[in-house]
Amino acid sequence: MTAPGKRVLRSDHPDAATLLTDGWSVVARSWGAGLRAADVDDARFRAALVPGVRELGAGDADAVLRLDAATADDYPGDVASAHAPLTPATATPDGARRAWGAFDGESLVAMTFADVAGTHAETDFTVVAASARRRGLATAVKAASVLALVAEGVATFRTGGSADNAGSLAANRALGYVVDEEWWTLAAPAPGR
């Protein structure tokens, strides 16, 4: 992954050490984590569920777009953990792009989207409205997604995020995801340095 004057590499990649020696600096850190269906603790996941959590469908696209717009500036980090604004097409779940949300009355206040390919699922993003944070909703929507996908035969799950987002890391760890990758966003030295 690249951006002008930046490189994103695993922290253990040989080029990372070389770039640091050449004057590049780490400007952001992110992580990757995995979970196997065989390690899913059904009781722990069910305990994380809250009322108002359900799988999202095509009829929820407008609510998804509203929540996405309201949280557009809430993704910490840099290019490795940036979130592209959703479009009507990307806000509409389908068989390969699944989504779960938490509702407060009629308002969608949390959602997670996962891309599913065969027996593997990769979380695209999870977000919670500012007014609904610290209520376990990120954990709840993630738990609902994993339970549903395990029941359909998904065997491996991946997720990740910015190291600056302690809430996201805590939500994933609470469900048993194991952090197994650290990524660095490195910035080139200023000209003349």
Coordinates of C-alpha atoms in Angstrom, one line a residue:
M1 CA 0.0 0.0 0.0
T2 CA 1.4 3.4 -0.9
A3 CA 0.6 7.1 -0.9
P4 CA 2.8 9.9 -2.1
G5 CA 5.8 10.0 0.2
K6 CA 4.5 7.1 2.3
R7 CA 4.8 3.3 2.4
V8 CA 2.8 0.8 4.4
L9 CA 4.7 -2.3 5.4
R10 CA 4.5 -5.0 8.0
S11 CA 6.7 -4.0 10.9
D12 CA 8.8 -7.2 10.3
H13 CA 9.3 -6.5 6.6
P14 CA 13.0 -6.1 5.8
D15 CA 12.3 -2.9 3.8
A16 CA 10.9 -1.3 7.0
A17 CA 14.2 -1.5 8.8
T18 CA 16.0 -0.2 5.7
L19 CA 13.6 2.8 5.3
L20 CA 14.1 3.7 9.0
T21 CA 17.9 3.6 8.5
D22 CA 17.4 5.9 5.5
G23 CA 15.6 8.5 7.6
W24 CA 11.9 7.5 7.1
S25 CA 9.7 7.7 10.1
V26 CA 6.8 5.7 11.4
V27 CA 3.8 8.1 11.3
A28 CA 1.0 5.6 12.1
R29 CA 0.7 2.0 13.3
S30 CA -2.0 -0.5 12.6
W31 CA -2.7 -4.1 13.4
G32 CA -4.2 -7.2 11.9
A33 CA -5.9 -10.0 13.8
G34 CA -7.4 -13.4 13.2
L35 CA -10.0 -15.7 14.6
R36 CA -10.8 -19.3 13.6
A37 CA -14.3 -20.7 13.8
A38 CA -13.0 -23.5 15.9
D39 CA -12.0 -21.0 18.6
V40 CA -15.3 -19.2 18.7
D41 CA -16.7 -19.3 22.2
D42 CA -20.4 -19.5 21.5
A43 CA -21.4 -18.4 25.0
R44 CA -19.0 -15.4 25.0
F45 CA -20.3 -14.3 21.6
R46 CA -24.0 -14.7 22.6
A47 CA -23.3 -12.7 25.8
A48 CA -22.0 -9.8 23.7
L49 CA -25.2 -9.5 21.7
V50 CA -27.6 -6.7 22.6
P51 CA -31.3 -6.0 21.6
G52 CA -31.6 -4.2 18.3
V53 CA -28.8 -6.0 16.5
R54 CA -29.6 -7.7 13.2
E55 CA -28.2 -8.4 9.7
L56 CA -28.6 -5.5 7.4
G57 CA -30.1 -5.8 3.9
A58 CA -30.7 -3.7 0.8
G59 CA -33.5 -1.8 2.5
D60 CA -31.0 -0.5 5.1
A61 CA -28.7 1.2 2.5
D62 CA -30.0 4.8 3.3
A63 CA -29.5 4.3 7.0
V64 CA -26.0 2.9 6.3
L65 CA -25.2 5.9 4.2
R66 CA -26.4 8.3 6.9
L67 CA -24.3 6.6 9.6
D68 CA -21.3 6.4 7.3
A69 CA -21.5 10.2 6.6
A70 CA -21.9 11.0 10.3
T71 CA -18.8 9.0 11.2
A72 CA -16.6 9.8 8.2
D73 CA -14.1 11.7 10.3
D74 CA -13.9 9.1 13.0
Y75 CA -11.3 6.8 11.6
P76 CA -7.9 7.3 13.2
G77 CA -4.6 6.5 11.7
D78 CA -3.3 7.1 8.2
V79 CA -3.5 5.5 4.8
A80 CA -3.5 1.9 6.1
S81 CA -6.6 2.4 8.1
A82 CA -8.4 5.0 6.0
H83 CA -12.1 4.5 5.3
A84 CA -13.4 5.4 1.8
P85 CA -16.9 6.9 2.0
L86 CA -19.6 4.5 1.0
T87 CA -21.6 4.8 -2.2
P88 CA -25.1 3.5 -2.7
A89 CA -23.6 0.3 -4.2
T90 CA -21.0 -0.3 -1.4
A91 CA -23.6 0.5 1.3
T92 CA -25.9 -2.2 0.0
P93 CA -25.1 -5.7 1.4
D94 CA -25.2 -8.7 -0.8
G95 CA -24.1 -12.3 -0.7
A96 CA -20.4 -11.5 -0.7
R97 CA -20.5 -8.2 1.2
R98 CA -22.5 -8.8 4.4
A99 CA -23.4 -6.3 7.2
W100 CA -24.8 -6.2 10.7
G101 CA -26.1 -3.2 12.5
A102 CA -27.4 -2.1 15.9
F103 CA -30.5 0.1 16.1
D104 CA -31.6 2.6 18.7
G105 CA -35.3 2.8 17.9
E106 CA -35.3 3.5 14.2
S107 CA -31.8 4.8 14.0
L108 CA -28.8 2.7 12.9
V109 CA -26.1 3.5 15.5
A110 CA -23.5 0.8 14.8
M111 CA -22.5 -1.4 11.9
T112 CA -19.9 -3.8 10.7
F113 CA -19.3 -4.9 7.1
A114 CA -17.5 -8.1 6.1
D115 CA -16.4 -9.4 2.8
V116 CA -17.0 -13.1 2.5
A117 CA -15.2 -15.4 0.0
G118 CA -15.9 -19.1 0.5
T119 CA -14.9 -20.0 4.0
H120 CA -13.1 -16.8 4.8
A121 CA -14.4 -13.4 6.0
E122 CA -12.5 -10.1 6.2
T123 CA -14.0 -7.2 8.2
D124 CA -14.0 -4.1 6.0
F125 CA -14.9 -1.7 8.8
T126 CA -16.9 -1.4 12.1
V127 CA -18.2 1.9 13.3
V128 CA -20.4 3.3 16.0
A129 CA -22.1 6.7 16.1
A130 CA -20.5 9.1 18.6
S131 CA -23.7 9.2 20.7
A132 CA -23.7 5.4 21.1
R133 CA -20.1 4.7 22.0
R134 CA -19.0 2.8 25.1
R135 CA -22.1 0.6 25.2
G136 CA -20.6 -2.5 23.7
L137 CA -22.2 -2.0 20.3
A138 CA -19.1 -2.6 18.2
T139 CA -18.6 -5.9 20.0
A140 CA -22.2 -6.8 19.6
V141 CA -22.4 -6.2 15.8
K142 CA -19.1 -8.1 15.4
A143 CA -20.3 -11.0 17.5
A144 CA -23.5 -11.2 15.5
S145 CA -21.6 -11.3 12.2
V146 CA -19.2 -14.0 13.4
L147 CA -22.0 -16.2 14.8
A148 CA -24.0 -15.9 11.6
L149 CA -21.1 -16.6 9.3
V150 CA -19.8 -19.5 11.4
A151 CA -23.3 -21.1 11.2
E152 CA -22.9 -20.8 7.4
G153 CA -19.5 -22.5 7.3
V154 CA -17.0 -19.6 7.4
A155 CA -13.9 -21.0 9.1
T156 CA -11.5 -18.0 9.3
F157 CA -11.9 -14.3 10.1
R158 CA -9.6 -11.4 9.7
T159 CA -9.9 -7.9 11.0
G160 CA -7.6 -4.9 11.7
G161 CA -7.4 -1.2 12.5
S162 CA -5.5 1.7 13.7
A163 CA -3.3 1.3 16.8
D164 CA -4.8 4.6 17.9
N165 CA -8.3 3.1 18.1
A166 CA -8.1 1.4 21.6
G167 CA -11.9 0.7 21.5
S168 CA -11.7 -1.3 18.3
L169 CA -8.8 -3.3 19.5
A170 CA -10.6 -4.0 22.8
A171 CA -13.8 -5.1 21.1
N172 CA -11.9 -7.6 18.9
R173 CA -9.9 -8.9 21.7
A174 CA -13.0 -9.4 23.8
L175 CA -14.3 -11.8 21.2
G176 CA -11.1 -13.7 20.9
Y177 CA -9.4 -12.2 17.9
V178 CA -5.6 -12.6 18.2
V179 CA -3.4 -9.8 17.0
D180 CA -0.8 -11.3 14.7
E181 CA 0.4 -8.5 12.5
E182 CA 1.7 -5.0 13.1
W183 CA 1.8 -2.6 10.2
W184 CA 3.7 0.7 9.9
T185 CA 2.9 3.7 7.8
L186 CA 6.3 5.2 7.0
A187 CA 6.8 8.8 5.7
A188 CA 9.8 9.8 3.7
P189 CA 12.2 12.3 5.2
A190 CA 11.7 15.9 4.2
P191 CA 13.8 17.0 1.2
G192 CA 17.3 18.0 2.2
R193 CA 17.4 15.9 5.3

